[in-house]
Short mmCIF file of C-alpha atoms and ligand atoms in Angstrom, two decimals:
data_model
loop_
_atom_site.label_atom_id
_atom_site.label_comp_id
_atom_site.label_asym_id
_atom_site.label_seq_id
_atom_site.Cartn_x
_atom_site.Cartn_y
_atom_site.Cartn_z
CA THR I 28 101.13 154.18 155.51
CA VAL I 29 101.00 152.59 158.96
CA GLU I 30 103.56 155.03 160.54
CA PRO I 31 101.87 157.08 163.20
CA LEU I 32 100.94 160.58 162.14
CA LEU I 33 102.97 162.44 164.70
CA HIS I 34 106.15 160.51 163.64
CA ARG I 35 105.51 161.31 160.00
CA ILE I 36 105.01 165.08 160.89
CA ASP I 37 108.24 165.12 162.90
CA LYS I 38 110.11 163.46 160.08
CA ALA I 39 108.73 165.87 157.44
CA MET I 40 109.72 168.82 159.51
CA ALA I 41 113.11 167.55 160.62
CA GLY I 42 114.86 168.44 157.37
CA GLY I 43 113.69 172.06 157.55
CA GLY I 44 114.81 174.20 154.56
CA TRP I 45 111.33 175.33 153.49
CA THR I 46 111.27 178.04 150.99
CA ALA I 47 108.53 180.25 149.66
CA ALA I 48 109.73 182.10 146.57
CA PRO I 49 107.81 183.38 143.61
CA ILE I 50 106.74 180.46 141.31
CA VAL I 51 106.20 181.97 137.86
CA GLY I 52 105.59 179.92 134.77
CA GLY I 53 106.20 176.70 136.85
CA ARG I 54 109.67 177.83 137.89
CA GLN I 55 110.72 178.79 141.41
CA LEU I 56 112.63 182.02 141.25
CA SER I 57 115.44 183.00 143.53
CA GLY I 58 116.14 186.23 145.36
CA GLN I 59 117.01 187.81 148.70
CA GLY I 60 115.28 185.89 151.46
CA ARG I 61 114.13 186.64 154.93
CA PRO I 62 113.40 184.21 157.76
CA VAL I 63 109.85 183.02 158.53
CA SER I 64 109.58 182.56 162.28
CA SER I 65 107.22 180.31 164.20
CA PRO I 66 104.54 181.82 166.44
CA VAL I 67 105.28 178.92 168.81
CA ASP I 68 108.79 180.35 169.38
CA ARG I 69 109.78 183.50 167.66
CA SER I 70 113.45 182.55 167.80
CA ARG I 71 112.87 179.47 165.79
CA THR I 72 113.08 179.84 161.90
CA VAL I 73 110.68 177.57 159.93
CA GLY I 74 111.88 178.66 156.51
CA THR I 75 112.68 181.45 154.10
CA LEU I 76 110.45 183.93 152.28
CA VAL I 77 111.49 185.55 148.98
CA GLU I 78 109.14 188.30 148.18
CA ALA I 79 107.92 188.84 144.58
CA THR I 80 109.17 191.90 142.73
CA ALA I 81 107.11 194.29 140.62
CA ALA I 82 108.56 192.75 137.45
CA GLN I 83 107.50 189.28 138.59
CA VAL I 84 103.91 190.42 139.18
CA GLU I 85 103.94 191.83 135.65
CA GLU I 86 105.35 188.60 134.22
CA ALA I 87 103.00 186.33 136.08
CA VAL I 88 99.88 188.18 135.03
CA GLY I 89 101.07 188.23 131.36
CA LEU I 90 101.77 184.49 131.36
CA ALA I 91 98.44 183.74 133.09
CA ALA I 92 96.51 185.91 130.60
CA ALA I 93 98.09 184.18 127.65
CA ALA I 94 97.46 180.65 129.06
CA GLN I 95 93.91 181.14 130.15
CA PRO I 96 91.97 180.49 126.95
CA GLY I 97 93.55 177.13 126.60
CA TRP I 98 92.77 176.22 130.16
CA ASP I 99 89.12 177.32 129.60
CA ARG I 100 88.96 175.19 126.47
CA LEU I 101 89.99 172.13 128.42
CA GLY I 102 86.47 172.05 129.80
CA GLY I 103 84.95 171.43 133.09
CA LYS I 104 85.25 167.67 133.07
CA ARG I 105 88.95 167.60 132.43
CA ARG I 106 89.63 170.37 134.94
CA ALA I 107 87.60 168.32 137.43
CA ASP I 108 89.88 165.38 136.97
CA ILE I 109 92.93 167.52 137.81
CA LEU I 110 91.29 168.88 140.93
CA ASN I 111 90.39 165.40 142.03
CA ARG I 112 93.97 164.44 141.49
CA MET I 113 94.96 167.41 143.67
CA ALA I 114 92.54 166.16 146.38
CA ASP I 115 94.34 162.79 146.28
CA ALA I 116 97.73 164.42 146.50
CA LEU I 117 96.79 166.45 149.51
CA GLU I 118 95.58 163.28 151.33
CA ALA I 119 98.52 161.12 150.19
CA ASP I 120 101.26 163.46 151.28
CA ASP I 121 99.73 165.08 154.32
CA ALA I 122 102.65 165.30 156.81
CA PRO I 123 104.51 168.31 155.47
CA LEU I 124 101.30 170.23 155.20
CA LEU I 125 100.06 169.37 158.77
CA GLY I 126 103.62 170.10 160.03
CA LEU I 127 103.58 173.55 158.48
CA LEU I 128 100.16 174.23 159.80
CA VAL I 129 101.40 173.56 163.28
CA HIS I 130 104.81 175.20 163.02
CA GLU I 131 104.28 178.08 160.65
CA ALA I 132 100.57 178.89 161.49
CA GLY I 133 100.65 177.74 165.20
CA LYS I 134 97.60 175.46 164.72
CA ILE I 135 96.86 172.62 167.22
CA LEU I 136 96.85 169.25 165.48
CA PRO I 137 92.98 168.74 165.48
CA ASP I 138 92.60 172.08 163.76
CA ALA I 139 95.34 171.19 161.37
CA THR I 140 93.74 167.86 160.38
CA SER I 141 90.35 169.42 159.93
CA GLU I 142 91.84 172.13 157.77
CA LEU I 143 93.49 169.56 155.55
CA ARG I 144 90.07 167.73 155.31
CA GLU I 145 88.45 171.02 154.25
CA ALA I 146 91.04 171.67 151.55
CA VAL I 147 90.42 168.21 150.16
CA ASP I 148 86.74 168.78 150.36
CA PHE I 149 86.94 172.12 148.46
CA CYS I 150 88.83 170.37 145.62
CA ARG I 151 86.33 167.49 145.33
CA TYR I 152 83.26 169.70 145.72
CA TYR I 153 84.37 172.37 143.15
CA ALA I 154 85.44 169.46 140.80
CA ALA I 155 81.92 168.02 141.07
CA ARG I 156 80.30 171.46 140.44
CA ALA I 157 82.71 172.10 137.47
CA ARG I 158 81.56 168.77 135.87
CA GLU I 159 77.96 169.74 136.37
CA GLN I 160 77.98 173.44 135.53
CA PHE I 161 80.92 173.79 133.21
CA GLY I 162 80.67 170.27 131.57
CA THR I 163 77.58 170.77 129.29
CA PRO I 164 75.87 173.99 128.26
CA LEU I 165 72.28 174.68 129.40
CA ARG I 166 69.84 174.11 126.53
CA LEU I 167 66.91 176.48 126.89
CA PRO I 168 63.47 176.17 125.41
CA GLY I 169 62.81 178.37 122.43
CA PRO I 170 60.79 178.79 119.30
CA THR I 171 61.00 176.26 116.49
CA GLY I 172 63.79 176.95 114.02
CA GLU I 173 66.06 178.30 116.68
CA SER I 174 68.36 176.95 119.34
CA ASN I 175 69.22 178.72 122.55
CA ASP I 176 72.06 177.65 124.84
CA LEU I 177 73.74 179.18 127.82
CA TYR I 178 77.47 178.54 128.07
CA LEU I 179 79.69 179.35 131.10
CA ALA I 180 83.38 180.32 130.58
CA GLY I 181 86.19 181.46 132.75
CA ARG I 182 86.68 185.22 133.02
CA GLY I 183 90.42 185.37 132.60
CA VAL I 184 93.16 185.88 135.20
CA PHE I 185 91.91 185.63 138.78
CA ALA I 186 93.91 187.09 141.69
CA CYS I 187 93.46 184.92 144.81
CA ILE I 188 94.45 186.74 147.98
CA SER I 189 94.14 184.58 151.10
CA PRO I 190 94.44 184.87 154.93
CA TRP I 191 96.86 183.37 157.43
CA ASN I 192 94.09 181.89 159.55
CA PHE I 193 93.24 179.20 157.02
CA PRO I 194 96.45 179.07 155.06
CA LEU I 195 95.65 175.76 153.56
CA ALA I 196 91.88 175.45 153.24
CA ILE I 197 90.95 178.96 152.13
CA PHE I 198 94.10 179.19 149.96
CA VAL I 199 93.27 175.90 148.20
CA GLY I 200 89.51 176.75 148.08
CA GLN I 201 89.92 180.06 146.26
CA MET I 202 92.27 178.63 143.69
CA ALA I 203 90.28 175.44 143.20
CA ALA I 204 87.18 177.47 142.41
CA ALA I 205 88.92 179.89 140.12
CA LEU I 206 90.60 177.04 138.27
CA ALA I 207 87.46 174.87 138.13
CA ALA I 208 85.63 177.76 136.37
CA GLY I 209 88.23 178.05 133.75
CA ASN I 210 90.41 180.93 134.95
CA SER I 211 94.16 181.13 135.30
CA VAL I 212 95.34 182.19 138.74
CA VAL I 213 97.90 184.42 140.27
CA ALA I 214 97.91 183.73 144.06
CA LYS I 215 99.10 186.08 146.84
CA PRO I 216 99.10 184.17 150.04
CA ALA I 217 99.25 185.88 153.51
CA GLU I 218 102.68 187.09 154.32
CA GLN I 219 102.67 185.18 157.66
CA THR I 220 102.11 181.82 155.97
CA PRO I 221 103.96 181.67 152.65
CA LEU I 222 105.64 178.31 153.19
CA ILE I 223 102.61 176.24 153.18
CA ALA I 224 101.34 178.22 150.16
CA ALA I 225 104.39 177.20 148.19
CA GLU I 226 103.87 173.52 149.10
CA VAL I 227 100.31 173.80 147.86
CA VAL I 228 101.20 175.41 144.49
CA ARG I 229 103.90 172.78 143.81
CA ARG I 230 101.17 170.14 144.42
CA PHE I 231 98.68 171.81 142.02
CA HIS I 232 101.37 171.70 139.35
CA ARG I 233 102.17 168.13 139.97
CA ALA I 234 98.47 167.23 139.79
CA GLY I 235 98.31 168.67 136.30
CA VAL I 236 97.64 172.39 136.42
CA PRO I 237 100.09 173.94 133.91
CA GLY I 238 102.80 176.20 135.18
CA ALA I 239 101.55 179.04 132.92
CA VAL I 240 98.02 178.69 134.39
CA LEU I 241 98.90 179.03 138.13
CA HIS I 242 101.56 181.44 139.64
CA LEU I 243 102.49 182.14 143.24
CA LEU I 244 103.65 185.52 144.37
CA PRO I 245 104.50 185.70 148.03
CA GLY I 246 104.98 189.00 149.79
CA THR I 247 103.06 191.81 151.51
CA GLY I 248 99.80 193.41 150.63
CA GLU I 249 101.54 196.73 149.92
CA THR I 250 104.20 195.36 147.57
CA VAL I 251 102.59 192.40 145.92
CA GLY I 252 98.77 192.42 146.53
CA ALA I 253 98.21 196.15 145.63
CA ARG I 254 100.27 195.86 142.42
CA LEU I 255 98.43 192.67 141.43
CA VAL I 256 94.95 194.03 141.88
CA ALA I 257 95.94 197.26 139.97
CA ASP I 258 96.85 195.35 136.91
CA PRO I 259 94.02 195.81 134.36
CA ARG I 260 94.61 192.35 133.03
CA VAL I 261 93.27 190.82 136.28
CA ALA I 262 89.69 189.90 135.51
CA GLY I 263 88.43 189.09 139.09
CA VAL I 264 89.62 188.98 142.64
CA ALA I 265 88.82 186.37 145.31
CA PHE I 266 89.78 187.81 148.64
CA THR I 267 89.40 186.68 152.36
CA GLY I 268 90.69 188.98 155.02
CA SER I 269 89.76 192.31 156.67
CA THR I 270 86.86 194.57 155.68
CA GLU I 271 89.33 197.50 155.30
CA THR I 272 91.49 195.65 152.82
CA ALA I 273 88.34 194.55 150.88
CA ARG I 274 87.50 198.22 150.61
CA ALA I 275 90.92 199.10 149.42
CA ILE I 276 90.82 196.38 146.77
CA ASN I 277 87.43 197.69 145.61
CA ARG I 278 88.83 201.23 145.32
CA THR I 279 91.80 199.99 143.23
CA LEU I 280 89.47 197.97 140.94
CA ALA I 281 87.19 200.96 140.46
CA ASP I 282 90.03 203.29 139.58
CA ARG I 283 91.93 201.07 137.07
CA ASP I 284 91.51 201.46 133.32
CA GLY I 285 90.05 198.36 131.77
CA PRO I 286 87.03 196.04 132.38
CA ILE I 287 84.76 196.19 135.42
CA VAL I 288 85.34 192.95 137.29
CA PRO I 289 83.99 191.13 140.25
CA LEU I 290 85.43 191.08 143.74
CA ILE I 291 84.41 188.07 145.78
CA ALA I 292 85.15 189.11 149.34
CA GLU I 293 84.92 187.21 152.62
CA THR I 294 85.68 189.55 155.49
CA GLY I 295 85.10 190.05 159.24
CA GLY I 296 82.27 189.65 161.67
CA GLN I 297 80.95 190.76 165.00
CA ASN I 298 79.37 187.45 165.72
CA ALA I 299 76.85 187.04 168.44
CA MET I 300 75.00 184.20 170.22
CA ILE I 301 71.66 184.83 172.01
CA VAL I 302 70.97 182.58 174.91
CA ASP I 303 67.46 182.79 176.46
CA SER I 304 66.26 181.41 179.72
CA THR I 305 65.04 178.14 178.20
CA ALA I 306 68.49 177.09 176.86
CA LEU I 307 70.40 174.02 178.09
CA LEU I 308 73.28 175.70 179.73
CA GLU I 309 75.66 172.75 179.78
CA GLN I 310 75.47 172.62 176.02
CA VAL I 311 75.74 176.48 175.72
CA VAL I 312 78.95 176.35 177.74
CA ASP I 313 80.47 173.67 175.46
CA ASP I 314 79.44 175.60 172.31
CA CYS I 315 80.81 178.94 173.73
CA ILE I 316 84.21 177.28 174.47
CA GLN I 317 84.41 175.89 170.99
CA SER I 318 83.17 178.97 169.17
CA ALA I 319 85.00 181.65 171.14
CA PHE I 320 88.21 180.21 172.46
CA LEU I 321 89.33 177.21 170.39
CA SER I 322 91.47 177.94 167.30
CA ALA I 323 92.55 180.86 169.77
CA GLY I 324 89.51 182.71 168.41
CA GLN I 325 91.29 183.25 165.19
CA ARG I 326 88.32 182.42 162.88
CA CYS I 327 86.10 185.05 161.20
CA SER I 328 83.13 182.83 162.27
CA ALA I 329 84.23 182.87 165.96
CA LEU I 330 81.84 183.99 168.65
CA ARG I 331 82.63 187.51 170.11
CA VAL I 332 79.34 188.64 171.83
CA LEU I 333 77.33 186.48 174.17
CA TYR I 334 73.82 187.86 174.87
CA ALA I 335 72.45 186.15 178.01
CA GLN I 336 68.99 186.59 179.41
CA GLU I 337 69.09 188.08 182.89
CA GLU I 338 67.58 185.02 184.55
CA ILE I 339 70.46 182.78 183.49
CA ALA I 340 73.23 185.26 183.02
CA ASP I 341 75.08 184.80 186.34
CA ARG I 342 74.79 180.99 186.20
CA LEU I 343 76.02 180.89 182.61
CA ALA I 344 78.98 183.26 183.43
CA ALA I 345 79.98 181.13 186.37
CA MET I 346 79.80 177.82 184.47
CA LEU I 347 81.58 179.28 181.53
CA SER I 348 84.33 180.71 183.61
CA GLY I 349 84.78 177.28 185.30
CA ALA I 350 85.08 175.64 181.88
CA MET I 351 87.75 178.18 180.96
CA ASP I 352 89.79 176.93 183.83
CA MET I 353 90.00 173.67 182.09
CA LEU I 354 91.48 175.19 178.83
CA THR I 355 95.15 174.32 178.27
CA LEU I 356 97.07 177.10 176.66
CA GLY I 357 100.23 175.74 175.23
CA ASP I 358 102.59 174.50 172.52
CA PRO I 359 100.43 173.38 169.52
CA ARG I 360 102.79 170.41 169.03
CA HIS I 361 101.51 168.84 172.29
CA LEU I 362 98.35 166.83 172.14
CA ALA I 363 97.01 168.26 175.41
CA THR I 364 96.95 171.74 174.07
CA ASP I 365 93.51 173.31 173.43
CA VAL I 366 94.66 176.91 172.65
CA GLY I 367 97.81 177.63 170.72
CA PRO I 368 99.49 180.96 169.84
CA ILE I 369 98.30 184.19 168.15
CA ILE I 370 99.67 184.41 164.62
CA ASP I 371 102.25 187.20 165.30
CA ASP I 372 103.24 190.14 167.52
CA PRO I 373 101.19 192.87 165.74
CA ALA I 374 98.09 190.74 166.06
CA ARG I 375 98.78 190.05 169.72
CA GLN I 376 99.39 193.74 170.33
CA VAL I 377 95.98 194.58 168.95
CA LEU I 378 94.41 192.18 171.49
CA GLU I 379 96.51 193.49 174.32
CA GLU I 380 95.35 197.03 173.58
CA HIS I 381 91.75 195.83 173.42
CA VAL I 382 91.89 194.12 176.74
CA ARG I 383 93.59 197.22 178.35
CA ARG I 384 90.54 199.20 177.22
CA MET I 385 88.17 196.42 178.48
CA ASP I 386 89.92 196.41 181.83
CA ARG I 387 88.92 200.04 182.24
CA GLU I 388 85.42 199.88 180.67
CA ALA I 389 84.18 196.40 181.42
CA ARG I 390 83.87 193.81 184.18
CA LEU I 391 86.45 191.05 183.93
CA ILE I 392 84.87 187.61 184.62
CA LYS I 393 87.78 185.40 183.77
CA ALA I 394 91.37 185.61 182.41
CA VAL I 395 93.34 182.51 181.60
CA PRO I 396 96.99 183.18 182.44
CA VAL I 397 99.81 182.54 179.98
CA PRO I 398 102.33 180.09 181.56
CA GLU I 399 105.88 181.50 181.93
CA SER I 400 107.13 178.52 179.82
CA LEU I 401 105.41 179.98 176.73
CA SER I 402 107.13 183.33 176.76
CA ALA I 403 109.08 182.65 173.53
CA GLY I 404 105.86 182.42 171.45
CA THR I 405 103.05 184.99 170.74
CA PHE I 406 100.61 183.54 173.29
CA PHE I 407 97.60 185.38 174.66
CA GLY I 408 95.35 184.12 177.49
CA PRO I 409 91.65 183.79 176.70
CA ARG I 410 89.48 186.39 178.48
CA PHE I 411 85.77 186.77 179.34
CA TYR I 412 84.25 190.18 180.04
CA GLU I 413 80.83 191.60 180.78
CA ILE I 414 80.10 194.75 178.88
CA ASP I 415 77.09 197.16 179.04
CA GLY I 416 76.28 197.31 175.33
CA ILE I 417 77.46 196.40 171.77
CA ALA I 418 78.63 199.97 171.23
CA ARG I 419 81.71 199.00 173.35
CA LEU I 420 82.78 196.86 170.39
CA PRO I 421 83.26 199.14 167.41
CA ARG I 422 85.20 196.51 165.41
CA GLU I 423 86.06 192.87 165.21
CA VAL I 424 88.43 191.57 167.91
CA PHE I 425 90.28 188.74 166.31
CA GLY I 426 91.33 186.49 169.14
CA PRO I 427 90.11 184.53 172.16
CA VAL I 428 88.07 187.37 173.95
CA LEU I 429 84.40 186.82 174.66
CA HIS I 430 82.01 189.66 175.75
CA MET I 431 78.78 189.02 177.62
CA ILE I 432 75.82 191.37 177.49
CA ARG I 433 72.74 190.86 179.66
CA PHE I 434 69.23 191.38 178.34
CA ARG I 435 65.77 191.14 179.93
CA SER I 436 63.06 189.07 178.29
CA GLY I 437 61.15 192.00 176.72
CA GLU I 438 64.36 193.42 175.29
CA ILE I 439 65.10 190.99 172.39
CA ASP I 440 64.12 193.50 169.75
CA GLY I 441 66.72 195.91 171.10
CA VAL I 442 69.35 193.19 170.96
CA VAL I 443 68.62 192.52 167.34
CA ARG I 444 68.71 196.25 166.50
CA GLY I 445 72.03 196.54 168.30
CA LEU I 446 73.50 193.67 166.31
CA GLN I 447 72.13 195.05 162.98
CA SER I 448 73.68 198.43 163.80
CA THR I 449 77.19 196.87 163.61
CA GLY I 450 76.74 196.43 159.82
CA TYR I 451 78.40 192.95 160.01
CA GLY I 452 76.48 189.74 159.14
CA LEU I 453 78.60 186.63 159.28
CA THR I 454 77.69 184.12 161.89
CA PHE I 455 74.96 184.01 164.55
CA GLY I 456 73.98 181.67 167.19
CA ILE I 457 70.74 181.07 169.06
CA HIS I 458 70.26 178.86 172.13
CA SER I 459 66.58 178.42 172.91
CA ARG I 460 63.99 175.73 173.22
CA LEU I 461 61.33 178.09 171.86
CA GLU I 462 61.22 177.02 168.23
CA THR I 463 59.13 179.97 166.93
CA ARG I 464 61.38 182.53 168.66
CA ALA I 465 64.56 180.85 167.24
CA PHE I 466 63.13 180.74 163.68
CA GLU I 467 61.93 184.25 163.92
CA LEU I 468 65.36 185.48 165.01
CA PHE I 469 66.81 183.65 161.98
CA ARG I 470 64.46 185.47 159.64
CA THR I 471 65.09 188.90 161.20
CA MET I 472 68.88 188.80 161.32
CA GLY I 473 70.83 189.73 158.23
CA VAL I 474 73.63 187.12 158.65
CA GLY I 475 75.14 184.58 156.43
CA ASN I 476 75.33 181.55 158.76
CA THR I 477 72.83 180.92 161.59
CA TYR I 478 73.35 178.08 164.01
CA ILE I 479 70.51 176.99 166.36
CA ASN I 480 71.40 175.06 169.57
CA ARG I 481 74.88 174.23 168.54
CA ASN I 482 78.33 175.75 168.18
CA MET I 483 78.90 178.26 165.35
CA VAL I 484 82.21 177.51 163.75
CA GLY I 485 83.65 174.85 161.32
CA ALA I 486 81.16 175.15 158.46
CA VAL I 487 81.36 171.97 156.33
CA VAL I 488 81.98 172.21 152.60
CA GLY I 489 79.00 171.37 150.49
CA VAL I 490 76.89 170.97 153.71
CA GLN I 491 76.91 174.47 155.21
CA PRO I 492 77.86 176.93 152.53
CA PHE I 493 79.83 179.68 154.25
CA GLY I 494 79.91 183.50 153.90
CA GLY I 495 78.42 186.68 155.12
CA GLN I 496 76.51 189.88 154.15
CA GLY I 497 77.07 193.61 154.61
CA LEU I 498 80.42 194.45 156.07
CA SER I 499 81.19 190.62 156.21
CA GLY I 500 81.39 190.02 152.50
CA THR I 501 79.92 189.87 149.03
CA GLY I 502 78.93 186.25 148.70
CA PRO I 503 78.37 183.85 146.97
CA LYS I 504 79.08 181.36 149.72
CA ALA I 505 82.27 179.24 149.65
CA GLY I 506 81.54 175.56 149.58
CA GLY I 507 78.06 176.25 148.12
CA PRO I 508 76.45 175.48 144.85
CA HIS I 509 76.59 179.12 143.51
CA TYR I 510 80.23 179.94 144.25
CA LEU I 511 81.72 178.96 140.93
CA LEU I 512 79.13 181.09 139.00
CA ARG I 513 80.73 184.34 140.24
CA PHE I 514 84.07 183.20 138.80
CA ALA I 515 82.55 182.74 135.40
CA THR I 516 81.09 184.71 132.56
CA GLU I 517 77.90 183.64 130.80
CA LYS I 518 77.55 183.40 127.08
CA THR I 519 74.11 182.92 125.44
CA LEU I 520 74.18 181.41 121.95
CA THR I 521 71.22 181.80 119.68
CA VAL I 522 71.24 180.12 116.28
CA ASN I 523 68.80 180.21 113.39
CA THR I 524 68.91 176.44 112.80
CA THR I 525 67.09 176.53 109.47
CA ALA I 526 70.43 177.70 107.96
CA PHE I 527 72.07 174.49 109.16
CA GLY I 528 69.41 172.07 107.99
CA GLY I 529 67.15 172.18 111.07
CA ASN I 530 69.32 171.56 114.18
CA THR I 531 72.57 172.42 115.79
CA ALA I 532 74.74 170.29 118.07
CA LEU I 533 75.66 171.53 121.50
CA LEU I 534 79.26 172.63 121.31
CA ALA I 535 80.58 170.43 124.12
CA LEU I 536 82.53 172.58 126.73
CA GLY I 537 86.00 171.24 126.23
CA GLY I 538 84.87 168.22 124.30
C1 LIG J 613 87.66 182.52 158.31
O1 LIG J 613 87.91 182.37 159.48
O2 LIG J 613 88.31 183.36 157.61
O3 LIG J 613 83.04 178.12 159.62
C2 LIG J 613 86.56 181.79 157.58
C3 LIG J 613 84.24 178.33 159.94
C4 LIG J 613 85.21 178.56 158.79
C5 LIG J 613 85.58 179.97 158.94
C6 LIG J 613 86.45 180.39 157.75
N1 LIG J 613 84.69 178.14 157.55
O4 LIG J 613 84.59 178.35 161.06
#
């Protein structure tokens, strides 16, 4: 369509009336609703959330378990066709999704459009992997008179539990992977962003995923998530969110009766960038602004700790603080806005508590004020501090707060030890013109994604497989070639072919 994007978004949002209710067996269920308000203006209601009940969790898992063998038998190629149709549908009818990303999740338009792109990429990428890995079994060399083949199959019902900070891309990515690998899915979206989740699930169904194969259970972690994970019929969990919640899921999975199943977790980080005296500071400033403050710092990949070599630390701090003056904090519906709101009040309160402590323990370099006109929303001004060591940051700070630590040229080993002591290992940046040093740092650090002389957010599906180590997650990496394998079970078939007249055909997967 030739109608400008902004007009189409306004039109899509004008009707209002968005509802997120449980979708079980392809049917949207009714119930007592509560309003979903916008982080842009807490007094504005974007839609209604109907939480799933315990009985609906039970029913969804039962239907999903019964439907999974048929979905698995369909085979990788046919499932890939459906995922490609889903990708087409996301692209064709983008306005409501972009509108909800802006209004429900508070994303600025550039973030919303790249998130939609990422969701499309996840569908197409996992479709391609499904064709390749789940299309034909792997024939293995063996002795004469015998055939040996490795088959991949879905595990059963996958629980997909997704975060509010990528309510479209990560939500779609988890489900697309689980479905591609031949699993049925019960999805529990973040309670802050259920409306966009319901839009997505309806689209999956229209693209050809049967209602019995994919169910949506909106609600909180305590009421819906915990019950879902505790159900022994759930054969695997894909989770993105906090390290604490991943631990709680692990405990529940360990304590249930029934099979031992995988948890694929993508959690937090304490992400650092090391800038030495050879770095090109103009570029460092640009990359720090992007990595620490854009998306309001609400990415698990975002930069939190900036290690600056003594010789350039003051200059870098001055340049970065000048660049922060240019950041426009504002309504995400305005094109001039760089930094939108924090997702909700509890999240903002955590940030406020953190900066109250920083104001006592650290040196404030820059604070971007929140304009009076934004008081209706959950806004928080970006801040830049200097701290005296990584020990001041015992946990991830999920927002636009950057902390600088100085180091002297002989102290790099200490910097690395300090970072390793956090236990996290998600993203890491290096700015240096010393190639050997940069590659050595990469080799030493136990982190999932390292970026040299560039920003450290926005990993591209199929190009920069994304995910961390240690407290940051289990792997395998989303958007990478090994991701689907963790969603699958392997079956080796060995046949004495002499009994069948000398050879056996490959049993086509789904053929
Ligand atoms: C997250 O923020 O939960 O590279 C993970 C990036 C994104 C991060 C997603 N893939 O910035």
